[in-house]
Amino acid sequence: MDTVALAVTEGMLHFELSLAQEVFGAAPDGVAGPWYRVAVCGPGVVRVGRFLLEVDHGLDRLPHADTVIVPGWADVEVDPPADLVDAVRAAHEAGARVASLCTGAFVLAAAGLLDGRRATTHWAHTRALAERHPRVTVDPDVLYVDEGSVLTSAGKAAAMDLCLHLVRLDRGSSVANAVARRLVVPPHRDGGQAQFVTTPVPAPGNHPLAELLPWVLERLDQPLTVEDLARRARMSSRHLGRHFRSVTGTTPLQWLLVQRIRRAQELLETTDDSVEAVAAATGMGTATTLRRHFNRTVGVSPDTYRRTFRARSRPGAPEGLALP
């Protein structure tokens, strides 16, 4: 998945386009090996928001890309241009992975790529997407949907989540986390998390859990409880739960479990530690407990996950599992 084509035309939203360029345009410091090759594709000079953008290639380049990103479409009441729709459809038929950011889902739907599939878009436009394209199963309550070769995201911050998800699939958790650190955003939010979160991307030092979350991440090997977290945060368990819902969109225990799983993924990818050692290092206690939660969250066992990523690192090896 080396070549990423950004499909642009008149009427695109510049935020999502810039976001994709930031994620895929340059490798983070310390990441060895080749990075993505990004091509901006469109019909000549394109007005994106208030900016004029000179593109690299025409839309006919899309079928030659490994991944095609369709940024947000500004006016969802207007049908997207036929040449863009046709080019996106041709790219998917040629084998490209196609992902939409925010209202870019309307372009994918017009191309027929979402028929019979789950999809999402910005919560304000999910009803319009469902009414206009009844063959699409629109899920208004998630950040992004991964249907294998077709992926869709909700708005703004969720578009970042989907881009990092693609990097994680292609390069692994540690590289995706390095990209997130460079961009100063949370390294992972599950696609199934609710769209409407009071503070979807908490700014460092600007929320009640700013000191607690880093403290927890440094102690994932310890048997932490909600009471431990509440005591550290100097608040009641009830107040802690409310703040977690506001800041992370989930409960303290569910957030903690996800962090343990992500740490386990990094260790499985980057070390030869046994599953038992990984379980101890992530606070899971036993290999049996780790396997149960890992399989439920990631969709495969820790052993399969490690073999897949190790095999993918060899030249000519097939791509890894499309994890949820």
PDB file of C-alpha atoms in Angstrom:
ATOM      1  CA  MET A   1       0.000   0.000   0.000  1.00  0.00           C
ATOM      2  CA  ASP A   2       2.693   2.491  -1.049  1.00  0.00           C
ATOM      3  CA  THR A   3       0.892   4.935  -3.372  1.00  0.00           C
ATOM      4  CA  VAL A   4      -1.838   7.128  -1.901  1.00  0.00           C
ATOM      5  CA  ALA A   5      -3.893   9.208  -4.343  1.00  0.00           C
ATOM      6  CA  LEU A   6      -5.890  12.159  -2.979  1.00  0.00           C
ATOM      7  CA  ALA A   7      -8.899  12.643  -5.248  1.00  0.00           C
ATOM      8  CA  VAL A   8      -9.849  16.329  -5.443  1.00  0.00           C
ATOM      9  CA  THR A   9     -12.220  18.432  -7.509  1.00  0.00           C
ATOM     10  CA  GLU A  10     -14.200  21.640  -7.180  1.00  0.00           C
ATOM     11  CA  GLY A  11     -16.280  21.568  -4.011  1.00  0.00           C
ATOM     12  CA  MET A  12     -13.942  19.568  -1.778  1.00  0.00           C
ATOM     13  CA  LEU A  13     -13.286  20.513   1.859  1.00  0.00           C
ATOM     14  CA  HIS A  14      -9.715  21.649   2.446  1.00  0.00           C
ATOM     15  CA  PHE A  15      -9.449  20.422   6.066  1.00  0.00           C
ATOM     16  CA  GLU A  16      -9.798  16.726   5.227  1.00  0.00           C
ATOM     17  CA  LEU A  17      -7.491  17.090   2.231  1.00  0.00           C
ATOM     18  CA  SER A  18      -4.795  18.747   4.350  1.00  0.00           C
ATOM     19  CA  LEU A  19      -5.234  16.157   7.081  1.00  0.00           C
ATOM     20  CA  ALA A  20      -4.625  13.269   4.686  1.00  0.00           C
ATOM     21  CA  GLN A  21      -1.570  15.036   3.273  1.00  0.00           C
ATOM     22  CA  GLU A  22      -0.173  15.470   6.803  1.00  0.00           C
ATOM     23  CA  VAL A  23      -0.606  11.781   7.672  1.00  0.00           C
ATOM     24  CA  PHE A  24       0.610  10.214   4.437  1.00  0.00           C
ATOM     25  CA  GLY A  25       2.893  12.946   3.104  1.00  0.00           C
ATOM     26  CA  ALA A  26       5.940  12.476   5.336  1.00  0.00           C
ATOM     27  CA  ALA A  27       7.328   9.722   7.552  1.00  0.00           C
ATOM     28  CA  PRO A  28       7.681  10.507  11.273  1.00  0.00           C
ATOM     29  CA  ASP A  29      11.166  10.782  12.716  1.00  0.00           C
ATOM     30  CA  GLY A  30      12.809   7.464  13.472  1.00  0.00           C
ATOM     31  CA  VAL A  31      10.737   5.399  11.043  1.00  0.00           C
ATOM     32  CA  ALA A  32      13.027   3.544   8.668  1.00  0.00           C
ATOM     33  CA  GLY A  33      12.222   2.277   5.193  1.00  0.00           C
ATOM     34  CA  PRO A  34      10.152   3.737   2.355  1.00  0.00           C
ATOM     35  CA  TRP A  35       7.100   5.827   3.143  1.00  0.00           C
ATOM     36  CA  TYR A  36       3.941   6.472   1.151  1.00  0.00           C
ATOM     37  CA  ARG A  37       4.094   8.206  -2.212  1.00  0.00           C
ATOM     38  CA  VAL A  38       1.295  10.788  -2.297  1.00  0.00           C
ATOM     39  CA  ALA A  39      -0.264  12.024  -5.534  1.00  0.00           C
ATOM     40  CA  VAL A  40      -2.875  14.788  -5.605  1.00  0.00           C
ATOM     41  CA  CYS A  41      -5.193  14.005  -8.504  1.00  0.00           C
ATOM     42  CA  GLY A  42      -7.830  16.242 -10.065  1.00  0.00           C
ATOM     43  CA  PRO A  43      -8.918  18.230 -13.121  1.00  0.00           C
ATOM     44  CA  GLY A  44      -6.150  20.842 -13.439  1.00  0.00           C
ATOM     45  CA  VAL A  45      -6.218  23.758 -11.005  1.00  0.00           C
ATOM     46  CA  VAL A  46      -8.905  23.122  -8.392  1.00  0.00           C
ATOM     47  CA  ARG A  47     -10.570  25.524  -5.968  1.00  0.00           C
ATOM     48  CA  VAL A  48     -10.664  23.855  -2.555  1.00  0.00           C
ATOM     49  CA  GLY A  49     -12.459  26.060  -0.061  1.00  0.00           C
ATOM     50  CA  ARG A  50     -10.827  29.497  -0.462  1.00  0.00           C
ATOM     51  CA  PHE A  51      -7.638  28.081  -1.952  1.00  0.00           C
ATOM     52  CA  LEU A  52      -6.522  27.306  -5.482  1.00  0.00           C
ATOM     53  CA  LEU A  53      -4.734  23.957  -5.678  1.00  0.00           C
ATOM     54  CA  GLU A  54      -2.499  22.886  -8.535  1.00  0.00           C
ATOM     55  CA  VAL A  55      -2.756  19.096  -8.716  1.00  0.00           C
ATOM     56  CA  ASP A  56      -0.039  16.604  -9.619  1.00  0.00           C
ATOM     57  CA  HIS A  57      -2.059  14.358 -11.928  1.00  0.00           C
ATOM     58  CA  GLY A  58      -5.434  13.965 -13.554  1.00  0.00           C
ATOM     59  CA  LEU A  59      -8.201  11.777 -12.165  1.00  0.00           C
ATOM     60  CA  ASP A  60      -7.143   9.068 -14.606  1.00  0.00           C
ATOM     61  CA  ARG A  61      -4.225   8.370 -12.236  1.00  0.00           C
ATOM     62  CA  LEU A  62      -6.554   7.023  -9.501  1.00  0.00           C
ATOM     63  CA  PRO A  63      -6.743   3.435 -10.865  1.00  0.00           C
ATOM     64  CA  HIS A  64      -2.945   3.203 -10.579  1.00  0.00           C
ATOM     65  CA  ALA A  65      -2.908   3.939  -6.833  1.00  0.00           C
ATOM     66  CA  ASP A  66      -2.871   1.429  -4.002  1.00  0.00           C
ATOM     67  CA  THR A  67      -5.088   3.626  -1.828  1.00  0.00           C
ATOM     68  CA  VAL A  68      -7.477   6.381  -2.910  1.00  0.00           C
ATOM     69  CA  ILE A  69      -8.595   8.989  -0.360  1.00  0.00           C
ATOM     70  CA  VAL A  70     -11.738  11.019  -1.117  1.00  0.00           C
ATOM     71  CA  PRO A  71     -11.908  14.105   1.141  1.00  0.00           C
ATOM     72  CA  GLY A  72     -15.124  15.733   2.321  1.00  0.00           C
ATOM     73  CA  TRP A  73     -17.640  16.912  -0.277  1.00  0.00           C
ATOM     74  CA  ALA A  74     -18.868  20.421   0.595  1.00  0.00           C
ATOM     75  CA  ASP A  75     -22.426  20.495  -0.774  1.00  0.00           C
ATOM     76  CA  VAL A  76     -24.093  17.150  -0.139  1.00  0.00           C
ATOM     77  CA  GLU A  77     -27.287  18.420  -1.791  1.00  0.00           C
ATOM     78  CA  VAL A  78     -25.497  18.465  -5.151  1.00  0.00           C
ATOM     79  CA  ASP A  79     -24.415  15.310  -6.958  1.00  0.00           C
ATOM     80  CA  PRO A  80     -20.617  14.982  -7.099  1.00  0.00           C
ATOM     81  CA  PRO A  81     -19.031  15.387 -10.557  1.00  0.00           C
ATOM     82  CA  ALA A  82     -19.448  12.392 -12.827  1.00  0.00           C
ATOM     83  CA  ASP A  83     -15.751  12.315 -13.760  1.00  0.00           C
ATOM     84  CA  LEU A  84     -14.784  12.019 -10.088  1.00  0.00           C
ATOM     85  CA  VAL A  85     -17.372   9.320  -9.435  1.00  0.00           C
ATOM     86  CA  ASP A  86     -16.260   7.352 -12.498  1.00  0.00           C
ATOM     87  CA  ALA A  87     -12.571   7.630 -11.560  1.00  0.00           C
ATOM     88  CA  VAL A  88     -13.191   6.449  -7.982  1.00  0.00           C
ATOM     89  CA  ARG A  89     -15.224   3.509  -9.257  1.00  0.00           C
ATOM     90  CA  ALA A  90     -12.506   2.609 -11.772  1.00  0.00           C
ATOM     91  CA  ALA A  91      -9.865   2.747  -9.048  1.00  0.00           C
ATOM     92  CA  HIS A  92     -11.791   0.306  -6.870  1.00  0.00           C
ATOM     93  CA  GLU A  93     -12.383  -2.020  -9.821  1.00  0.00           C
ATOM     94  CA  ALA A  94      -8.624  -1.921 -10.482  1.00  0.00           C
ATOM     95  CA  GLY A  95      -7.974  -3.156  -6.939  1.00  0.00           C
ATOM     96  CA  ALA A  96      -7.366   0.067  -5.028  1.00  0.00           C
ATOM     97  CA  ARG A  97      -8.423   0.455  -1.413  1.00  0.00           C
ATOM     98  CA  VAL A  98     -10.828   3.424  -1.326  1.00  0.00           C
ATOM     99  CA  ALA A  99     -11.476   5.522   1.775  1.00  0.00           C
ATOM    100  CA  SER A 100     -13.722   8.545   2.243  1.00  0.00           C
ATOM    101  CA  LEU A 101     -13.283  11.255   4.848  1.00  0.00           C
ATOM    102  CA  CYS A 102     -16.401  12.871   6.269  1.00  0.00           C
ATOM    103  CA  THR A 103     -18.916  13.631   3.467  1.00  0.00           C
ATOM    104  CA  GLY A 104     -16.641  12.042   0.878  1.00  0.00           C
ATOM    105  CA  ALA A 105     -18.906   9.060   1.536  1.00  0.00           C
ATOM    106  CA  PHE A 106     -21.417  10.655  -0.854  1.00  0.00           C
ATOM    107  CA  VAL A 107     -18.886  10.232  -3.670  1.00  0.00           C
ATOM    108  CA  LEU A 108     -18.333   6.569  -2.794  1.00  0.00           C
ATOM    109  CA  ALA A 109     -22.085   6.014  -2.584  1.00  0.00           C
ATOM    110  CA  ALA A 110     -22.629   7.643  -5.977  1.00  0.00           C
ATOM    111  CA  ALA A 111     -19.992   5.275  -7.384  1.00  0.00           C
ATOM    112  CA  GLY A 112     -21.933   2.297  -6.000  1.00  0.00           C
ATOM    113  CA  LEU A 113     -19.065   1.262  -3.732  1.00  0.00           C
ATOM    114  CA  LEU A 114     -21.202   1.378  -0.596  1.00  0.00           C
ATOM    115  CA  ASP A 115     -24.113  -0.706  -1.896  1.00  0.00           C
ATOM    116  CA  GLY A 116     -24.687  -3.611   0.482  1.00  0.00           C
ATOM    117  CA  ARG A 117     -22.036  -2.301   2.872  1.00  0.00           C
ATOM    118  CA  ARG A 118     -21.968  -0.528   6.222  1.00  0.00           C
ATOM    119  CA  ALA A 119     -20.799   3.061   6.022  1.00  0.00           C
ATOM    120  CA  THR A 120     -20.777   6.282   7.965  1.00  0.00           C
ATOM    121  CA  THR A 121     -20.345   9.996   7.428  1.00  0.00           C
ATOM    122  CA  HIS A 122     -20.641  13.155   9.515  1.00  0.00           C
ATOM    123  CA  TRP A 123     -23.550  12.695  11.912  1.00  0.00           C
ATOM    124  CA  ALA A 124     -25.345  15.753  10.479  1.00  0.00           C
ATOM    125  CA  HIS A 125     -25.572  14.081   7.068  1.00  0.00           C
ATOM    126  CA  THR A 126     -26.167  10.399   7.878  1.00  0.00           C
ATOM    127  CA  ARG A 127     -29.929  10.696   7.273  1.00  0.00           C
ATOM    128  CA  ALA A 128     -29.378  12.322   3.872  1.00  0.00           C
ATOM    129  CA  LEU A 129     -26.917   9.589   2.898  1.00  0.00           C
ATOM    130  CA  ALA A 130     -29.361   6.857   3.938  1.00  0.00           C
ATOM    131  CA  GLU A 131     -32.322   8.463   2.139  1.00  0.00           C
ATOM    132  CA  ARG A 132     -30.426   9.121  -1.076  1.00  0.00           C
ATOM    133  CA  HIS A 133     -28.733   5.705  -1.143  1.00  0.00           C
ATOM    134  CA  PRO A 134     -31.104   3.146   0.415  1.00  0.00           C
ATOM    135  CA  ARG A 135     -28.843   0.203  -0.476  1.00  0.00           C
ATOM    136  CA  VAL A 136     -26.221   1.517   1.955  1.00  0.00           C
ATOM    137  CA  THR A 137     -26.402   0.503   5.630  1.00  0.00           C
ATOM    138  CA  VAL A 138     -25.603   3.848   7.244  1.00  0.00           C
ATOM    139  CA  ASP A 139     -24.330   3.729  10.818  1.00  0.00           C
ATOM    140  CA  PRO A 140     -24.596   7.195  12.415  1.00  0.00           C
ATOM    141  CA  ASP A 141     -23.019   6.182  15.727  1.00  0.00           C
ATOM    142  CA  VAL A 142     -19.430   5.284  14.830  1.00  0.00           C
ATOM    143  CA  LEU A 143     -16.206   7.122  14.015  1.00  0.00           C
ATOM    144  CA  TYR A 144     -15.298   5.023  11.002  1.00  0.00           C
ATOM    145  CA  VAL A 145     -16.227   1.782   9.248  1.00  0.00           C
ATOM    146  CA  ASP A 146     -13.690  -0.638   7.767  1.00  0.00           C
ATOM    147  CA  GLU A 147     -15.249  -2.879   5.119  1.00  0.00           C
ATOM    148  CA  GLY A 148     -11.944  -4.130   3.805  1.00  0.00           C
ATOM    149  CA  SER A 149     -11.416  -2.464   0.429  1.00  0.00           C
ATOM    150  CA  VAL A 150     -13.866   0.334   1.221  1.00  0.00           C
ATOM    151  CA  LEU A 151     -13.635   2.514   4.325  1.00  0.00           C
ATOM    152  CA  THR A 152     -15.637   5.540   5.466  1.00  0.00           C
ATOM    153  CA  SER A 153     -15.234   7.992   8.332  1.00  0.00           C
ATOM    154  CA  ALA A 154     -17.312  10.517  10.198  1.00  0.00           C
ATOM    155  CA  GLY A 155     -16.292  14.175  10.306  1.00  0.00           C
ATOM    156  CA  LYS A 156     -13.086  16.089  11.046  1.00  0.00           C
ATOM    157  CA  ALA A 157     -11.361  14.357  13.986  1.00  0.00           C
ATOM    158  CA  ALA A 158     -12.768  10.979  12.900  1.00  0.00           C
ATOM    159  CA  ALA A 159     -11.087  11.472   9.525  1.00  0.00           C
ATOM    160  CA  MET A 160      -7.780  11.578  11.379  1.00  0.00           C
ATOM    161  CA  ASP A 161      -8.750   8.382  13.192  1.00  0.00           C
ATOM    162  CA  LEU A 162      -9.378   6.618   9.890  1.00  0.00           C
ATOM    163  CA  CYS A 163      -6.101   7.813   8.369  1.00  0.00           C
ATOM    164  CA  LEU A 164      -4.186   6.547  11.401  1.00  0.00           C
ATOM    165  CA  HIS A 165      -6.132   3.283  11.159  1.00  0.00           C
ATOM    166  CA  LEU A 166      -4.885   2.873   7.583  1.00  0.00           C
ATOM    167  CA  VAL A 167      -1.296   3.499   8.680  1.00  0.00           C
ATOM    168  CA  ARG A 168      -1.758   0.956  11.479  1.00  0.00           C
ATOM    169  CA  LEU A 169      -2.984  -1.653   9.005  1.00  0.00           C
ATOM    170  CA  ASP A 170      -0.082  -0.992   6.628  1.00  0.00           C
ATOM    171  CA  ARG A 171       2.808  -0.292   8.979  1.00  0.00           C
ATOM    172  CA  GLY A 172       1.748  -1.489  12.435  1.00  0.00           C
ATOM    173  CA  SER A 173       0.777   0.138  15.719  1.00  0.00           C
ATOM    174  CA  SER A 174       4.192   1.561  16.633  1.00  0.00           C
ATOM    175  CA  VAL A 175       4.463   3.492  13.355  1.00  0.00           C
ATOM    176  CA  ALA A 176       0.876   4.741  13.592  1.00  0.00           C
ATOM    177  CA  ASN A 177       1.601   5.897  17.128  1.00  0.00           C
ATOM    178  CA  ALA A 178       4.705   7.722  15.909  1.00  0.00           C
ATOM    179  CA  VAL A 179       2.589   9.552  13.323  1.00  0.00           C
ATOM    180  CA  ALA A 180       0.064  10.448  16.019  1.00  0.00           C
ATOM    181  CA  ARG A 181       2.815  11.787  18.281  1.00  0.00           C
ATOM    182  CA  ARG A 182       4.136  13.986  15.468  1.00  0.00           C
ATOM    183  CA  LEU A 183       0.668  15.397  14.889  1.00  0.00           C
ATOM    184  CA  VAL A 184      -0.064  15.640  18.649  1.00  0.00           C
ATOM    185  CA  VAL A 185      -3.274  13.599  18.497  1.00  0.00           C
ATOM    186  CA  PRO A 186      -4.414  10.481  20.396  1.00  0.00           C
ATOM    187  CA  PRO A 187      -2.824   7.376  18.830  1.00  0.00           C
ATOM    188  CA  HIS A 188      -6.007   5.330  18.655  1.00  0.00           C
ATOM    189  CA  ARG A 189      -9.749   5.635  18.925  1.00  0.00           C
ATOM    190  CA  ASP A 190     -11.765   2.585  17.969  1.00  0.00           C
ATOM    191  CA  GLY A 191     -14.010   2.965  14.956  1.00  0.00           C
ATOM    192  CA  GLY A 192     -16.988   1.818  17.009  1.00  0.00           C
ATOM    193  CA  GLN A 193     -16.743   4.734  19.416  1.00  0.00           C
ATOM    194  CA  ALA A 194     -19.695   7.135  19.321  1.00  0.00           C
ATOM    195  CA  GLN A 195     -19.334  10.147  17.009  1.00  0.00           C
ATOM    196  CA  PHE A 196     -20.753  12.740  19.344  1.00  0.00           C
ATOM    197  CA  VAL A 197     -18.116  13.197  22.043  1.00  0.00           C
ATOM    198  CA  THR A 198     -17.839  16.461  23.965  1.00  0.00           C
ATOM    199  CA  THR A 199     -14.044  16.565  23.558  1.00  0.00           C
ATOM    200  CA  PRO A 200     -13.140  14.091  20.781  1.00  0.00           C
ATOM    201  CA  VAL A 201      -9.445  15.031  20.737  1.00  0.00           C
ATOM    202  CA  PRO A 202      -8.445  16.229  24.223  1.00  0.00           C
ATOM    203  CA  ALA A 203      -5.763  18.881  24.199  1.00  0.00           C
ATOM    204  CA  PRO A 204      -2.824  18.213  26.534  1.00  0.00           C
ATOM    205  CA  GLY A 205      -3.318  19.992  29.845  1.00  0.00           C
ATOM    206  CA  ASN A 206      -6.792  21.181  28.904  1.00  0.00           C
ATOM    207  CA  HIS A 207      -9.104  18.604  30.462  1.00  0.00           C
ATOM    208  CA  PRO A 208      -9.629  17.007  33.905  1.00  0.00           C
ATOM    209  CA  LEU A 209      -7.779  13.811  32.925  1.00  0.00           C
ATOM    210  CA  ALA A 210      -4.689  15.500  31.469  1.00  0.00           C
ATOM    211  CA  GLU A 211      -2.417  14.254  34.250  1.00  0.00           C
ATOM    212  CA  LEU A 212      -4.167  10.958  34.878  1.00  0.00           C
ATOM    213  CA  LEU A 213      -4.030   9.442  31.375  1.00  0.00           C
ATOM    214  CA  PRO A 214      -0.209   9.608  30.981  1.00  0.00           C
ATOM    215  CA  TRP A 215       0.149   8.258  34.521  1.00  0.00           C
ATOM    216  CA  VAL A 216      -2.011   5.258  33.606  1.00  0.00           C
ATOM    217  CA  LEU A 217      -0.137   4.606  30.358  1.00  0.00           C
ATOM    218  CA  GLU A 218       3.105   4.314  32.320  1.00  0.00           C
ATOM    219  CA  ARG A 219       1.537   1.667  34.595  1.00  0.00           C
ATOM    220  CA  LEU A 220      -0.316  -0.652  32.225  1.00  0.00           C
ATOM    221  CA  ASP A 221       1.549  -3.605  33.738  1.00  0.00           C
ATOM    222  CA  GLN A 222      -0.115  -2.983  37.093  1.00  0.00           C
ATOM    223  CA  PRO A 223      -3.567  -4.231  38.230  1.00  0.00           C
ATOM    224  CA  LEU A 224      -5.306  -0.843  38.151  1.00  0.00           C
ATOM    225  CA  THR A 225      -8.936  -0.435  39.217  1.00  0.00           C
ATOM    226  CA  VAL A 226     -11.442   2.375  38.821  1.00  0.00           C
ATOM    227  CA  GLU A 227     -10.886   3.174  42.476  1.00  0.00           C
ATOM    228  CA  ASP A 228      -7.126   3.448  41.857  1.00  0.00           C
ATOM    229  CA  LEU A 229      -7.733   5.888  39.006  1.00  0.00           C
ATOM    230  CA  ALA A 230     -10.260   7.910  41.002  1.00  0.00           C
ATOM    231  CA  ARG A 231      -7.883   8.111  43.964  1.00  0.00           C
ATOM    232  CA  ARG A 232      -5.055   9.306  41.705  1.00  0.00           C
ATOM    233  CA  ALA A 233      -7.338  11.888  40.079  1.00  0.00           C
ATOM    234  CA  ARG A 234      -8.612  13.010  43.500  1.00  0.00           C
ATOM    235  CA  MET A 235     -12.257  12.574  42.590  1.00  0.00           C
ATOM    236  CA  SER A 236     -15.070  10.126  43.218  1.00  0.00           C
ATOM    237  CA  SER A 237     -15.545   7.110  40.953  1.00  0.00           C
ATOM    238  CA  ARG A 238     -18.793   8.654  39.706  1.00  0.00           C
ATOM    239  CA  HIS A 239     -17.095  11.928  38.751  1.00  0.00           C
ATOM    240  CA  LEU A 240     -14.257   9.990  37.153  1.00  0.00           C
ATOM    241  CA  GLY A 241     -16.716   8.076  34.993  1.00  0.00           C
ATOM    242  CA  ARG A 242     -18.386  11.294  33.843  1.00  0.00           C
ATOM    243  CA  HIS A 243     -15.054  12.852  32.926  1.00  0.00           C
ATOM    244  CA  PHE A 244     -13.978   9.733  31.019  1.00  0.00           C
ATOM    245  CA  ARG A 245     -17.210   9.802  29.018  1.00  0.00           C
ATOM    246  CA  SER A 246     -16.660  13.470  28.220  1.00  0.00           C
ATOM    247  CA  VAL A 247     -12.968  13.217  27.313  1.00  0.00           C
ATOM    248  CA  THR A 248     -12.626   9.738  25.761  1.00  0.00           C
ATOM    249  CA  GLY A 249     -16.181   8.765  24.912  1.00  0.00           C
ATOM    250  CA  THR A 250     -16.014   5.555  26.920  1.00  0.00           C
ATOM    251  CA  THR A 251     -15.738   4.184  30.468  1.00  0.00           C
ATOM    252  CA  PRO A 252     -12.500   4.070  32.489  1.00  0.00           C
ATOM    253  CA  LEU A 253     -12.266   0.262  32.332  1.00  0.00           C
ATOM    254  CA  GLN A 254     -13.023   0.084  28.608  1.00  0.00           C
ATOM    255  CA  TRP A 255     -10.437   2.785  27.882  1.00  0.00           C
ATOM    256  CA  LEU A 256      -7.900   0.948  30.033  1.00  0.00           C
ATOM    257  CA  LEU A 257      -8.586  -2.330  28.239  1.00  0.00           C
ATOM    258  CA  VAL A 258      -8.072  -0.723  24.826  1.00  0.00           C
ATOM    259  CA  GLN A 259      -4.745   0.766  25.953  1.00  0.00           C
ATOM    260  CA  ARG A 260      -3.614  -2.656  27.190  1.00  0.00           C
ATOM    261  CA  ILE A 261      -4.553  -4.252  23.863  1.00  0.00           C
ATOM    262  CA  ARG A 262      -2.716  -1.571  21.881  1.00  0.00           C
ATOM    263  CA  ARG A 263       0.377  -2.008  24.034  1.00  0.00           C
ATOM    264  CA  ALA A 264       0.143  -5.766  23.459  1.00  0.00           C
ATOM    265  CA  GLN A 265       0.000  -5.156  19.702  1.00  0.00           C
ATOM    266  CA  GLU A 266       3.166  -3.077  19.851  1.00  0.00           C
ATOM    267  CA  LEU A 267       5.004  -5.738  21.864  1.00  0.00           C
ATOM    268  CA  LEU A 268       3.860  -8.518  19.543  1.00  0.00           C
ATOM    269  CA  GLU A 269       5.064  -6.532  16.540  1.00  0.00           C
ATOM    270  CA  THR A 270       8.390  -5.338  17.922  1.00  0.00           C
ATOM    271  CA  THR A 271       9.622  -8.004  20.371  1.00  0.00           C
ATOM    272  CA  ASP A 272      10.042 -11.774  20.641  1.00  0.00           C
ATOM    273  CA  ASP A 273       8.478 -11.834  24.110  1.00  0.00           C
ATOM    274  CA  SER A 274       6.231 -14.801  24.785  1.00  0.00           C
ATOM    275  CA  VAL A 275       2.480 -14.291  24.995  1.00  0.00           C
ATOM    276  CA  GLU A 276       2.793 -14.892  28.738  1.00  0.00           C
ATOM    277  CA  ALA A 277       5.378 -12.093  29.020  1.00  0.00           C
ATOM    278  CA  VAL A 278       3.222  -9.755  26.926  1.00  0.00           C
ATOM    279  CA  ALA A 279       0.256 -10.532  29.180  1.00  0.00           C
ATOM    280  CA  ALA A 280       2.295  -9.609  32.249  1.00  0.00           C
ATOM    281  CA  ALA A 281       3.666  -6.436  30.643  1.00  0.00           C
ATOM    282  CA  THR A 282       0.193  -5.224  29.746  1.00  0.00           C
ATOM    283  CA  GLY A 283      -1.508  -6.011  33.039  1.00  0.00           C
ATOM    284  CA  MET A 284      -3.571  -8.858  31.623  1.00  0.00           C
ATOM    285  CA  GLY A 285      -2.215 -11.301  34.179  1.00  0.00           C
ATOM    286  CA  THR A 286      -2.287 -14.528  32.170  1.00  0.00           C
ATOM    287  CA  ALA A 287      -1.905 -15.547  28.565  1.00  0.00           C
ATOM    288  CA  THR A 288      -5.450 -16.940  28.661  1.00  0.00           C
ATOM    289  CA  THR A 289      -6.877 -13.574  29.660  1.00  0.00           C
ATOM    290  CA  LEU A 290      -4.843 -11.759  27.016  1.00  0.00           C
ATOM    291  CA  ARG A 291      -5.914 -14.186  24.294  1.00  0.00           C
ATOM    292  CA  ARG A 292      -9.598 -13.805  25.221  1.00  0.00           C
ATOM    293  CA  HIS A 293      -9.598 -10.004  25.194  1.00  0.00           C
ATOM    294  CA  PHE A 294      -7.212  -9.719  22.238  1.00  0.00           C
ATOM    295  CA  ASN A 295      -9.299 -12.020  20.061  1.00  0.00           C
ATOM    296  CA  ARG A 296     -12.499 -10.215  21.021  1.00  0.00           C
ATOM    297  CA  THR A 297     -11.026  -6.766  20.278  1.00  0.00           C
ATOM    298  CA  VAL A 298      -8.711  -7.383  17.325  1.00  0.00           C
ATOM    299  CA  GLY A 299     -10.428 -10.380  15.760  1.00  0.00           C
ATOM    300  CA  VAL A 300      -7.452 -12.759  15.791  1.00  0.00           C
ATOM    301  CA  SER A 301      -5.288 -14.414  18.431  1.00  0.00           C
ATOM    302  CA  PRO A 302      -2.019 -12.807  19.605  1.00  0.00           C
ATOM    303  CA  ASP A 303      -0.037 -15.596  17.921  1.00  0.00           C
ATOM    304  CA  THR A 304      -1.799 -15.083  14.586  1.00  0.00           C
ATOM    305  CA  TYR A 305      -1.372 -11.328  14.853  1.00  0.00           C
ATOM    306  CA  ARG A 306       2.382 -11.685  15.416  1.00  0.00           C
ATOM    307  CA  ARG A 307       2.824 -14.187  12.573  1.00  0.00           C
ATOM    308  CA  THR A 308       0.906 -11.935  10.188  1.00  0.00           C
ATOM    309  CA  PHE A 309       2.997  -8.844  10.889  1.00  0.00           C
ATOM    310  CA  ARG A 310       6.274 -10.786  10.883  1.00  0.00           C
ATOM    311  CA  ALA A 311       5.359 -12.413   7.562  1.00  0.00           C
ATOM    312  CA  ARG A 312       4.369  -9.075   6.072  1.00  0.00           C
ATOM    313  CA  SER A 313       7.772  -7.585   6.910  1.00  0.00           C
ATOM    314  CA  ARG A 314       9.485 -10.041   4.552  1.00  0.00           C
ATOM    315  CA  PRO A 315       9.966  -8.900   0.939  1.00  0.00           C
ATOM    316  CA  GLY A 316       7.174 -10.121  -1.304  1.00  0.00           C
ATOM    317  CA  ALA A 317       5.012 -11.248   1.585  1.00  0.00           C
ATOM    318  CA  PRO A 318       1.252 -10.609   1.462  1.00  0.00           C
ATOM    319  CA  GLU A 319      -0.339  -7.731   3.323  1.00  0.00           C
ATOM    320  CA  GLY A 320      -1.462  -8.243   6.909  1.00  0.00           C
ATOM    321  CA  LEU A 321      -4.885  -8.809   8.292  1.00  0.00           C
ATOM    322  CA  ALA A 322      -7.466  -6.059   7.909  1.00  0.00           C
ATOM    323  CA  LEU A 323      -8.075  -5.654  11.600  1.00  0.00           C
ATOM    324  CA  PRO A 324     -11.249  -3.976  12.832  1.00  0.00           C
TER     325      PRO A 324
END
